[in-house]
Tab-separated table of N, CA, C and O in Angstrom:
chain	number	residue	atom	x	y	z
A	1028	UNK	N	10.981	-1.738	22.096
A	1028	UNK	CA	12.205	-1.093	21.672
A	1028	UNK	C	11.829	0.104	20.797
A	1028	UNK	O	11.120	-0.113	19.815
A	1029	UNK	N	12.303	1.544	21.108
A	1029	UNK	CA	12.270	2.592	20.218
A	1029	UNK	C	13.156	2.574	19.195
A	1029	UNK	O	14.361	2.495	19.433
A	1030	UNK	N	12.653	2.647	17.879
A	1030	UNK	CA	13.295	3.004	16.945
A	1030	UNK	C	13.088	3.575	16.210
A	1030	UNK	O	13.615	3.410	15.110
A	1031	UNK	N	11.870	4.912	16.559
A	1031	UNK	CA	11.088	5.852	15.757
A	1031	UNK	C	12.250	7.087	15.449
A	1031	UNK	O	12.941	7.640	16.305
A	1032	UNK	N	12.254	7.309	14.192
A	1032	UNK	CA	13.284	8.798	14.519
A	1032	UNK	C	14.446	7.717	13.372
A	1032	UNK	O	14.928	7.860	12.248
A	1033	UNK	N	14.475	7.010	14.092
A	1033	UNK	CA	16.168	6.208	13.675
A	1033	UNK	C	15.919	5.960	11.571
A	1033	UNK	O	14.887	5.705	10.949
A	1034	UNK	N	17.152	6.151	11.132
A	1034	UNK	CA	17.848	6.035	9.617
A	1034	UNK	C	17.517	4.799	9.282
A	1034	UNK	O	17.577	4.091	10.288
A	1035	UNK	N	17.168	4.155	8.262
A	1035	UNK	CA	17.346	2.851	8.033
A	1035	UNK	C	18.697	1.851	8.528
A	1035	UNK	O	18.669	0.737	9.052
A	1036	UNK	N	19.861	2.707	8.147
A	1036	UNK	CA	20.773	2.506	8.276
A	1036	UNK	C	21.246	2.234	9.362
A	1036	UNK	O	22.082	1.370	9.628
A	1037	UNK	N	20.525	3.251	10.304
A	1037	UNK	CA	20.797	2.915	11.944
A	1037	UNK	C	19.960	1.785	12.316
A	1037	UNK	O	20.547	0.988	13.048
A	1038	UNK	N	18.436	1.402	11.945
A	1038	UNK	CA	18.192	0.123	12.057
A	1038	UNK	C	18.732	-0.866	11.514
A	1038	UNK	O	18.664	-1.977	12.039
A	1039	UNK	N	19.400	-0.642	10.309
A	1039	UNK	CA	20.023	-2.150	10.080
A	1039	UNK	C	20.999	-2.322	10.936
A	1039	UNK	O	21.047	-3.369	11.581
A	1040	UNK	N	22.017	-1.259	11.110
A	1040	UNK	CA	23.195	-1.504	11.939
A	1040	UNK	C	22.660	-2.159	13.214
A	1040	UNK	O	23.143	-3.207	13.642
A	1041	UNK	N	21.560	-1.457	13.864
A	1041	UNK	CA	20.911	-2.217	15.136
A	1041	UNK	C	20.557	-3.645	15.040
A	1041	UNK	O	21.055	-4.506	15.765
A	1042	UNK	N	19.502	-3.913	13.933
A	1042	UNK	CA	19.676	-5.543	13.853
A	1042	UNK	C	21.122	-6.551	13.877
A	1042	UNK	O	21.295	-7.479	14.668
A	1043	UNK	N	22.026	-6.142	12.879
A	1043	UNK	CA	23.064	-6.879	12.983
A	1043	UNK	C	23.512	-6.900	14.422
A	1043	UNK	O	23.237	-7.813	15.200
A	1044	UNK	N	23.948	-6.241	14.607
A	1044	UNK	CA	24.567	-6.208	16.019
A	1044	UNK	C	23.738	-7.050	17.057
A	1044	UNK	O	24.298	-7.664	17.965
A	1045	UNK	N	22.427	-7.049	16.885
A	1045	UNK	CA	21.665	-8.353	17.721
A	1045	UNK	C	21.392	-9.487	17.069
A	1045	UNK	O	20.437	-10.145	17.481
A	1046	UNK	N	22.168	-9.982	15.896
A	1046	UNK	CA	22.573	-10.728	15.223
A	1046	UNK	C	20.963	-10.820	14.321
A	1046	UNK	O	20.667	-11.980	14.035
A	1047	UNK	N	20.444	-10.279	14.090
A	1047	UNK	CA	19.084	-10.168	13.508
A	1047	UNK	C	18.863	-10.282	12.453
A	1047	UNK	O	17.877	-10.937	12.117
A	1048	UNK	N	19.790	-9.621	11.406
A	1048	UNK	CA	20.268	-9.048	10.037
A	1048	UNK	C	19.764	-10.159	8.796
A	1048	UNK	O	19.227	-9.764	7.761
A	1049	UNK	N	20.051	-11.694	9.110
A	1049	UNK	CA	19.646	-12.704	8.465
A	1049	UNK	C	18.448	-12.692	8.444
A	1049	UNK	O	17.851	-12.565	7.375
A	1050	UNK	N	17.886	-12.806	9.477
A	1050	UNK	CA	16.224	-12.641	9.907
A	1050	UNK	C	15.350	-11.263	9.138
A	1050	UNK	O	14.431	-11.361	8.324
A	1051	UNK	N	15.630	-10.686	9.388
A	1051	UNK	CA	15.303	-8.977	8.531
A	1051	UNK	C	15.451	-9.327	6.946
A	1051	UNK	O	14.500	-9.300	6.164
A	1052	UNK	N	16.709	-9.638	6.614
A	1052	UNK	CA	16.506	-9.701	4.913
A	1052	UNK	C	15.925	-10.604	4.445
A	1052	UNK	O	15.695	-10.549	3.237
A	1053	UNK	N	15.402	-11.945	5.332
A	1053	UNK	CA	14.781	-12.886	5.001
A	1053	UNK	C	13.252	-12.278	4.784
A	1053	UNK	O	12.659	-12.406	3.713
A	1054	UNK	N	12.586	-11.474	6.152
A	1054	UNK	CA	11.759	-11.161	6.102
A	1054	UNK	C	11.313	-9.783	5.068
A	1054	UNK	O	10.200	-9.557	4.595
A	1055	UNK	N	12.444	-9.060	4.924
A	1055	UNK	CA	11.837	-8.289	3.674
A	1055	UNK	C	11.749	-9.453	2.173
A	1055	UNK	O	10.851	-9.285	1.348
A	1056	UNK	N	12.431	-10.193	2.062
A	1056	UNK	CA	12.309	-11.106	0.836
A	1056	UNK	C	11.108	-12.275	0.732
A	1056	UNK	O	10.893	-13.002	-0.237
A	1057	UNK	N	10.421	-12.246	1.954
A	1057	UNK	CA	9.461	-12.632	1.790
A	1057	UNK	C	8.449	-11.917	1.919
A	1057	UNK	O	7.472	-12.603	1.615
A	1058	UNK	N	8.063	-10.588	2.297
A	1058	UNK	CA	7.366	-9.434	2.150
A	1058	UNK	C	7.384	-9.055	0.476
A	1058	UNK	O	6.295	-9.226	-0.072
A	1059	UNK	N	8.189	-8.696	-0.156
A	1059	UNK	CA	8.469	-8.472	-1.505
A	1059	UNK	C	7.905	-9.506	-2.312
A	1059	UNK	O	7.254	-9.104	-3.276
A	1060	UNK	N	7.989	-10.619	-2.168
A	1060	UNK	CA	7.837	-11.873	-2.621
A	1060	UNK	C	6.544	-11.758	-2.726
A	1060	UNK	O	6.082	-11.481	-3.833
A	1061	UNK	N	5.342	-12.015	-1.181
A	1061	UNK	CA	4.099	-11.813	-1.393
A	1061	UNK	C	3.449	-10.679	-2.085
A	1061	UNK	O	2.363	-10.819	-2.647
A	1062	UNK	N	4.149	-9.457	-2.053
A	1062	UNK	CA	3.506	-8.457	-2.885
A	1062	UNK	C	4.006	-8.933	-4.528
A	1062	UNK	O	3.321	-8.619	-5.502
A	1063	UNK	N	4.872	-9.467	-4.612
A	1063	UNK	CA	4.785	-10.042	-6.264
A	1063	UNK	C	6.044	-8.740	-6.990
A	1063	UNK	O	6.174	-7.961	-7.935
A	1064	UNK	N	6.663	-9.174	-5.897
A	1064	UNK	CA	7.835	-7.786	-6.520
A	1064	UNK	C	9.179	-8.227	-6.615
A	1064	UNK	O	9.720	-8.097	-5.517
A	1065	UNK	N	10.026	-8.745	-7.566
A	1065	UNK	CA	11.701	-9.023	-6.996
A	1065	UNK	C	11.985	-8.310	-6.821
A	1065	UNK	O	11.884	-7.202	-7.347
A	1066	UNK	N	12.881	-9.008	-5.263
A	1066	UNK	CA	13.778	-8.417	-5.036
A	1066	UNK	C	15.226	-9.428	-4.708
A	1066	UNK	O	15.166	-10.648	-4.549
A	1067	UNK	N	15.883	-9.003	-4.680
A	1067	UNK	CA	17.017	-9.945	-5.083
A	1067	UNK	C	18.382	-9.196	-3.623
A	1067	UNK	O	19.403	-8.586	-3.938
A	1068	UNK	N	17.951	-9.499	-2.131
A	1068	UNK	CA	19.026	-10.035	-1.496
A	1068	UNK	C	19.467	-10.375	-0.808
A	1068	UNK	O	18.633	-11.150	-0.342
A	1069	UNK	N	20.397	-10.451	-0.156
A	1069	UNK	CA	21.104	-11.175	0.566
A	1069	UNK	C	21.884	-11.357	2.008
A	1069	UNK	O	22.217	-10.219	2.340
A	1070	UNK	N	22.300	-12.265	2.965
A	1070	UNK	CA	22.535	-11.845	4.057
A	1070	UNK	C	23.896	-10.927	4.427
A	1070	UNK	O	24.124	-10.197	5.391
A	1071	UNK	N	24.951	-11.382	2.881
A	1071	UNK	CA	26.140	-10.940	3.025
A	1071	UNK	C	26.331	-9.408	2.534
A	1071	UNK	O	27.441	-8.879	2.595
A	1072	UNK	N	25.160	-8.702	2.027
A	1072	UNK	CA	24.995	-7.415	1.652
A	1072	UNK	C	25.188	-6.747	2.945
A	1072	UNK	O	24.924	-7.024	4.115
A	1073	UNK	N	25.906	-5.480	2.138
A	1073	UNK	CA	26.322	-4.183	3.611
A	1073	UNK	C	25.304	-4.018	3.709
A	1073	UNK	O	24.499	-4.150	2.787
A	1074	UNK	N	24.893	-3.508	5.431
A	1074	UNK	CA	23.692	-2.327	6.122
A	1074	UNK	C	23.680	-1.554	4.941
A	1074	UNK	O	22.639	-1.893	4.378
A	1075	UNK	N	24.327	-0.589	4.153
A	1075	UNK	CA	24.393	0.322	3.478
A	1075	UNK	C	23.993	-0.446	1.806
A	1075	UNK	O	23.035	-0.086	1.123
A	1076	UNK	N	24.804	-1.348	1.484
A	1076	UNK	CA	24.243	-2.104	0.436
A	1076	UNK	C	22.231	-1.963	0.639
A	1076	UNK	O	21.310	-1.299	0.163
A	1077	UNK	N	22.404	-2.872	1.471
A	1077	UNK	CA	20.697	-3.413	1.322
A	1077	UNK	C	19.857	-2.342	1.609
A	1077	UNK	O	18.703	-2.558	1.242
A	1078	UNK	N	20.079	-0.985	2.274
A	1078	UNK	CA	19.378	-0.047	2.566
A	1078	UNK	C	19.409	0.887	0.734
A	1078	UNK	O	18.537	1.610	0.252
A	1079	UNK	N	20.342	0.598	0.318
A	1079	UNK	CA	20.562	1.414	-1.043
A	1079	UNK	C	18.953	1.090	-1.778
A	1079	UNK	O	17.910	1.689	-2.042
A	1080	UNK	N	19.698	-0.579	-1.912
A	1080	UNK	CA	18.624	-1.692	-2.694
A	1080	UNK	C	17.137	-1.047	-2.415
A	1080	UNK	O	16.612	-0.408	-3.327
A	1081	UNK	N	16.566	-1.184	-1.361
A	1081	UNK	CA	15.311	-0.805	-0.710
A	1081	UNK	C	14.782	0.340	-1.458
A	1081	UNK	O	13.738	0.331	-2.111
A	1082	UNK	N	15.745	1.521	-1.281
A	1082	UNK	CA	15.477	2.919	-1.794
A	1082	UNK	C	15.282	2.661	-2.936
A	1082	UNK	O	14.226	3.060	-3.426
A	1083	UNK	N	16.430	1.746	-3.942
A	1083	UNK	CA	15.942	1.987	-5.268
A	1083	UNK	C	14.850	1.552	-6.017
A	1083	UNK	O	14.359	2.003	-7.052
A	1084	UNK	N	14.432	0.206	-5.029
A	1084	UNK	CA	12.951	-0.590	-5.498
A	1084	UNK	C	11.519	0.538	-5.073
A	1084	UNK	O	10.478	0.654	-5.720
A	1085	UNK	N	11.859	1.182	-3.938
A	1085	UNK	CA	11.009	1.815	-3.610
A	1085	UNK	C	10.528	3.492	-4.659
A	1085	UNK	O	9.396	3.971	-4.738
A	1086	UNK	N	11.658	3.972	-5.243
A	1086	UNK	CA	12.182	4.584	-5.780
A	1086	UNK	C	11.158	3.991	-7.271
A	1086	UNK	O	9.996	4.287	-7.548
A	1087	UNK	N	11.877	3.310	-7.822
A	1087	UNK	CA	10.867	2.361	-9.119
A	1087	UNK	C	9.466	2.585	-8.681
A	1087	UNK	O	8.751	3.483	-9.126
A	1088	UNK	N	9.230	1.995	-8.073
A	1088	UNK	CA	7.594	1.725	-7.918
A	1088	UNK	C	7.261	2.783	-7.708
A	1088	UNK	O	6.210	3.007	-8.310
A	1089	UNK	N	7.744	3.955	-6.914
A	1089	UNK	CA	6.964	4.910	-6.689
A	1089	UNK	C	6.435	5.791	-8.320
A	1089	UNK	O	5.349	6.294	-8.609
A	1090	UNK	N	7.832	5.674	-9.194
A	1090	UNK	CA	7.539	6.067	-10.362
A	1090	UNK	C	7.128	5.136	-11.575
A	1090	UNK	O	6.613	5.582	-12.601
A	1091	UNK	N	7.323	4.194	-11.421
A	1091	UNK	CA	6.510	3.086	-12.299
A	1091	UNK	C	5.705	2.291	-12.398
A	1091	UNK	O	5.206	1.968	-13.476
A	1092	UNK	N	5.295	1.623	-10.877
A	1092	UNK	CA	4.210	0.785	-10.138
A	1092	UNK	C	3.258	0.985	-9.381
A	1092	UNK	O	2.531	0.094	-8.943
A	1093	UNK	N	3.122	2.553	-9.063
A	1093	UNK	CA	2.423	2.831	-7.779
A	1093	UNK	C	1.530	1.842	-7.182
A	1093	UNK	O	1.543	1.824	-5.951
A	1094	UNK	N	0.704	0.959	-7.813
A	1094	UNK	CA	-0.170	0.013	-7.294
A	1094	UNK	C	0.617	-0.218	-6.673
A	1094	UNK	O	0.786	0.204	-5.529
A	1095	UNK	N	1.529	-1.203	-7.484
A	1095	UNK	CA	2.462	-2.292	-6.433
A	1095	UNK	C	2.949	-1.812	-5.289
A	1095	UNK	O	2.896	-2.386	-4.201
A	1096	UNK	N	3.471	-0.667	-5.534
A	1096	UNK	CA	3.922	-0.055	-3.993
A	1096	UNK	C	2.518	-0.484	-3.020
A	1096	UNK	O	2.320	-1.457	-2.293
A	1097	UNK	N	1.865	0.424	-3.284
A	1097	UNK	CA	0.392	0.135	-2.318
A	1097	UNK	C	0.242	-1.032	-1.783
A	1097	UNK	O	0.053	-1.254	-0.587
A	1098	UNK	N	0.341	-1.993	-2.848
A	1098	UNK	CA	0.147	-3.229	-2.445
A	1098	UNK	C	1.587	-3.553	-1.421
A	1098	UNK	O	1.370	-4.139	-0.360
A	1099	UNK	N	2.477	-3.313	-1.632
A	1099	UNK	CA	3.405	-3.644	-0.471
A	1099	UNK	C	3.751	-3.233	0.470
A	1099	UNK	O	4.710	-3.649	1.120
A	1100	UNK	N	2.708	-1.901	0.868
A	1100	UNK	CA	2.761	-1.216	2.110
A	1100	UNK	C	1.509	-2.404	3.081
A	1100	UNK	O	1.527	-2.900	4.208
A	1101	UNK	N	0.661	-2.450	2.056
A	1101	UNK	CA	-0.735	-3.008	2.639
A	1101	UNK	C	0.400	-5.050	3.361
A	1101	UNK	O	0.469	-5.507	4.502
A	1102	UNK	N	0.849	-5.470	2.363
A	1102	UNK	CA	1.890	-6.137	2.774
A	1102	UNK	C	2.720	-6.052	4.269
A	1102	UNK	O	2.762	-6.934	5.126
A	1103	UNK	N	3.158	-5.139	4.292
A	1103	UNK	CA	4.473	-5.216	4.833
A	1103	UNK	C	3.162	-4.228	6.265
A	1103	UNK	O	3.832	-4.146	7.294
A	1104	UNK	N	2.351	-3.864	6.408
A	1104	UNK	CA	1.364	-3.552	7.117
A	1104	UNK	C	1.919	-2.650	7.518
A	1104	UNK	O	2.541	-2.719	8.578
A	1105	UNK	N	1.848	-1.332	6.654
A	1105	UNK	CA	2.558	-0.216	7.205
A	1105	UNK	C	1.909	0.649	7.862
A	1105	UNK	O	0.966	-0.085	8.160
A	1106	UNK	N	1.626	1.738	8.383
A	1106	UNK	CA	0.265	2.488	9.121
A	1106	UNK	C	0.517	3.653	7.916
A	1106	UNK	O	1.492	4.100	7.312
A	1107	UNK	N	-0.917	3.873	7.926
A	1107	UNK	CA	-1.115	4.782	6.612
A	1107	UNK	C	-0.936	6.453	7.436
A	1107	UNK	O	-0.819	7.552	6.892
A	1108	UNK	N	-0.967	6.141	8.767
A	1108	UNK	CA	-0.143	7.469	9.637
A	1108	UNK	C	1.461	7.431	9.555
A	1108	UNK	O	1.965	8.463	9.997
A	1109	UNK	N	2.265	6.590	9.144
A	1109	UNK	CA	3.039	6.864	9.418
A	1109	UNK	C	4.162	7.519	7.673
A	1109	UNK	O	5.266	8.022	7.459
A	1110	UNK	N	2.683	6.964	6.683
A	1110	UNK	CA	3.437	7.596	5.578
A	1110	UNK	C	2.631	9.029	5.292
A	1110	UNK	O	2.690	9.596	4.201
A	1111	UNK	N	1.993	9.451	6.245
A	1111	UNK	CA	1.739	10.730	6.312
A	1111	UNK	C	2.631	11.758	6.543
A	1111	UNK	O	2.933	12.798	5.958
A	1112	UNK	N	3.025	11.105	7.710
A	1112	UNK	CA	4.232	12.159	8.441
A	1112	UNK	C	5.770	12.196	7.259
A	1112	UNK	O	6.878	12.517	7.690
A	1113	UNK	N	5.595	11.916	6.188
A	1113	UNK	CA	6.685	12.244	5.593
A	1113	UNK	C	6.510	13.449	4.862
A	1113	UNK	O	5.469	13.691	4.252
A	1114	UNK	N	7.761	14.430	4.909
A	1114	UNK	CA	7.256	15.931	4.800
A	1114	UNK	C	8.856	16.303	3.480
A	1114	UNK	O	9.401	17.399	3.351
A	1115	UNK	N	9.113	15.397	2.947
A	1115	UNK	CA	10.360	15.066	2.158
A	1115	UNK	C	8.848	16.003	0.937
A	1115	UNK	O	7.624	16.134	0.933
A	1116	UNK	N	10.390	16.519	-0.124
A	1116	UNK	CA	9.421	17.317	-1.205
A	1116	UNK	C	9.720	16.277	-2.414
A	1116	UNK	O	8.667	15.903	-2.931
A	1117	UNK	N	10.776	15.767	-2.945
A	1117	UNK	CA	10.966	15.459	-4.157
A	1117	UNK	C	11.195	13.953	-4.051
A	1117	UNK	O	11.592	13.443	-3.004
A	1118	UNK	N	10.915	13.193	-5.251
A	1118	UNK	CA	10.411	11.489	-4.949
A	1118	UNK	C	11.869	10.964	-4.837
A	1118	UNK	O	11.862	9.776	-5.160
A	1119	UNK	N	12.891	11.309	-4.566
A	1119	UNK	CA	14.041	10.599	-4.266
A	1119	UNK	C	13.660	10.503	-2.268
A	1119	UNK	O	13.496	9.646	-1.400
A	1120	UNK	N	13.684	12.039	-2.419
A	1120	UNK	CA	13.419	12.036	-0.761
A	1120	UNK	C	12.588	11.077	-0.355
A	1120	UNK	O	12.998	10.361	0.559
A	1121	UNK	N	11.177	10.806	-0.937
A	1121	UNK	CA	10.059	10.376	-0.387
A	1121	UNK	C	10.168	8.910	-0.506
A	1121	UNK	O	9.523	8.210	0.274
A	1122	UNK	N	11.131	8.228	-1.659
A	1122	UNK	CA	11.719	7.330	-1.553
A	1122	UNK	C	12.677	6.350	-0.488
A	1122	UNK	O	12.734	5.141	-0.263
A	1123	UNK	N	13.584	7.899	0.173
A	1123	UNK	CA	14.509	7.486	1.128
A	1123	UNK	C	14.028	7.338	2.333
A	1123	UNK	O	14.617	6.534	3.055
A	1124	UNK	N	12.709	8.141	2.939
A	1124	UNK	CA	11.820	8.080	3.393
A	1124	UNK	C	11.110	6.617	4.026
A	1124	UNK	O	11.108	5.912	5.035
A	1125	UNK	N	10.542	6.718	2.704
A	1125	UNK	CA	9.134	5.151	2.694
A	1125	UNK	C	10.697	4.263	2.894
A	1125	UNK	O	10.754	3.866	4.058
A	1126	UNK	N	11.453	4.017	2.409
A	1126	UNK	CA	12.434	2.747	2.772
A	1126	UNK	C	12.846	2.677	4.191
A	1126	UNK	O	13.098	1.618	4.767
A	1127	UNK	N	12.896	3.703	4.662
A	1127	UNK	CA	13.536	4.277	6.474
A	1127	UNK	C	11.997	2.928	7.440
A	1127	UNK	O	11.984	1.994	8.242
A	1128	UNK	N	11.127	3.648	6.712
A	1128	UNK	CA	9.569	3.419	7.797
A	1128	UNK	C	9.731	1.760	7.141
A	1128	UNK	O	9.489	1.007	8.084
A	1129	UNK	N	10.025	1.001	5.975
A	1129	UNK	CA	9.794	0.102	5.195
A	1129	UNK	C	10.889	-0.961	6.364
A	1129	UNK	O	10.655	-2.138	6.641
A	1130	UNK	N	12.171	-0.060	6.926
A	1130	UNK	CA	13.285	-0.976	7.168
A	1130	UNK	C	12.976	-0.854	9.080
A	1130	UNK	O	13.715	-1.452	9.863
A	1131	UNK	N	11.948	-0.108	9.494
A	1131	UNK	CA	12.127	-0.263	10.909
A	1131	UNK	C	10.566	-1.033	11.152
A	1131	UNK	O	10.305	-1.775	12.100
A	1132	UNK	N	9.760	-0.704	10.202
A	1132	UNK	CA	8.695	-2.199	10.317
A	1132	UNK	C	9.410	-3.563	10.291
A	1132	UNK	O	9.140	-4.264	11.267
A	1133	UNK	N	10.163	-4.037	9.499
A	1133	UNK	CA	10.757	-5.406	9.248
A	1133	UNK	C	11.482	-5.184	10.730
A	1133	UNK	O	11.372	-6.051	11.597
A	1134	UNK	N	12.064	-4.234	10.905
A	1134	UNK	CA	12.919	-4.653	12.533
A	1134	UNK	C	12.050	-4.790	13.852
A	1134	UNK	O	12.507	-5.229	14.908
A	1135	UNK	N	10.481	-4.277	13.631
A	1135	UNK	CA	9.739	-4.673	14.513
A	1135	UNK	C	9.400	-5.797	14.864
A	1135	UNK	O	9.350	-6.351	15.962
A	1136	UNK	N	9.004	-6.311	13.147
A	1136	UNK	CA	8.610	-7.830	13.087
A	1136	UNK	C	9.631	-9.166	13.851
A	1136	UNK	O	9.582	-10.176	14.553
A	1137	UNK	N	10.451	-8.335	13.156
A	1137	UNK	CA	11.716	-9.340	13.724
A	1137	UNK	C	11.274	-9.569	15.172
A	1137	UNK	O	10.617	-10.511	15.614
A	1138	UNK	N	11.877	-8.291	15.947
A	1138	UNK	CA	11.775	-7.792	17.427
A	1138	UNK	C	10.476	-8.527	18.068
A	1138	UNK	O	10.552	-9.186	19.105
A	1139	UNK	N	9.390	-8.356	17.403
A	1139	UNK	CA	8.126	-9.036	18.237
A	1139	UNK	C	8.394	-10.561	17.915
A	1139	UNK	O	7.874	-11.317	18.736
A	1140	UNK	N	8.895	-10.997	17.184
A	1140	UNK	CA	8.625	-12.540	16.329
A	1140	UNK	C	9.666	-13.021	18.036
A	1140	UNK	O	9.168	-13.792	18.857
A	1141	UNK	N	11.130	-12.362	18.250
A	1141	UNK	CA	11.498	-12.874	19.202
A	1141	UNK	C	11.447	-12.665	20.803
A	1141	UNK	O	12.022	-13.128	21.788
A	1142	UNK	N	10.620	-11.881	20.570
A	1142	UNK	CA	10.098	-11.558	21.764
A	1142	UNK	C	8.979	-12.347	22.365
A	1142	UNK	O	8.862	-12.295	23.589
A	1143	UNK	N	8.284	-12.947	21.789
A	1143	UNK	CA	7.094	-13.418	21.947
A	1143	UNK	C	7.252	-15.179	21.622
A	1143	UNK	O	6.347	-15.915	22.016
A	1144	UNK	N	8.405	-15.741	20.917
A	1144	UNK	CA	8.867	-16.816	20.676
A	1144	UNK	C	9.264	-17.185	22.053
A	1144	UNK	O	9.684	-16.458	22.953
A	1145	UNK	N	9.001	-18.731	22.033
A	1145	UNK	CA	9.860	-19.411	23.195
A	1145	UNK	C	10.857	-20.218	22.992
A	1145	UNK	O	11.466	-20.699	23.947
């Protein structure tokens, strides 16, 4: 499934709609979790809610944790090509950014977990 290009927002909307959405926030909360980071949510949060959330944790760390970020890219097994290609200038952008690539990895995982499930 392509979802390169696509908004966070447009991936979350895509998960829900394949009823996925539970699965995804589970799996970012246990991604967060192993990197040693709260995060705090939930299945009944808007697409737009939980995409906010993302930005703003990502947002923090970028300016207060940088390790930790690192550590939760290395986590969440992000390709260190794909946070290249972000060409955003100022750390809100680069924030809204890393959460976009942060929210269509978790929809991969999902995607392969049921794809490959019997």
């Amino acid at each position: 499934m392509d979802i390169e290009g696509k908004s966070g927002v447009e991936v979350l909307q895509l998960a829900r709609g394949k009823g996925w959405y539970p699965a995804l926030v589970q799996q970012l909360q246990k991604d967060f979790g192993l990197a040693r980071i709260d995060f705090k949510a939930n299945e009944e949060m808007s697409v737009k809610s939980l995409k906010r959330l993302v930005k703003e944790k990502v947002f923090f760390l970028l300016m207060e944790d940088y390790p930790s970020l690192l550590n939760l890219l290395y986590v969440m097994d992000i390709e260190e090509r794909k946070l290249q290609e972000i060409k955003a200038q100022g750390v809100v952008e680069v924030a809204d950014e890393i959460s976009d690539v942060l929210l269509r990895r978790m929809f991969k995982k999902i995607w392969l977990r049921k794809k490959y499930s019997t």
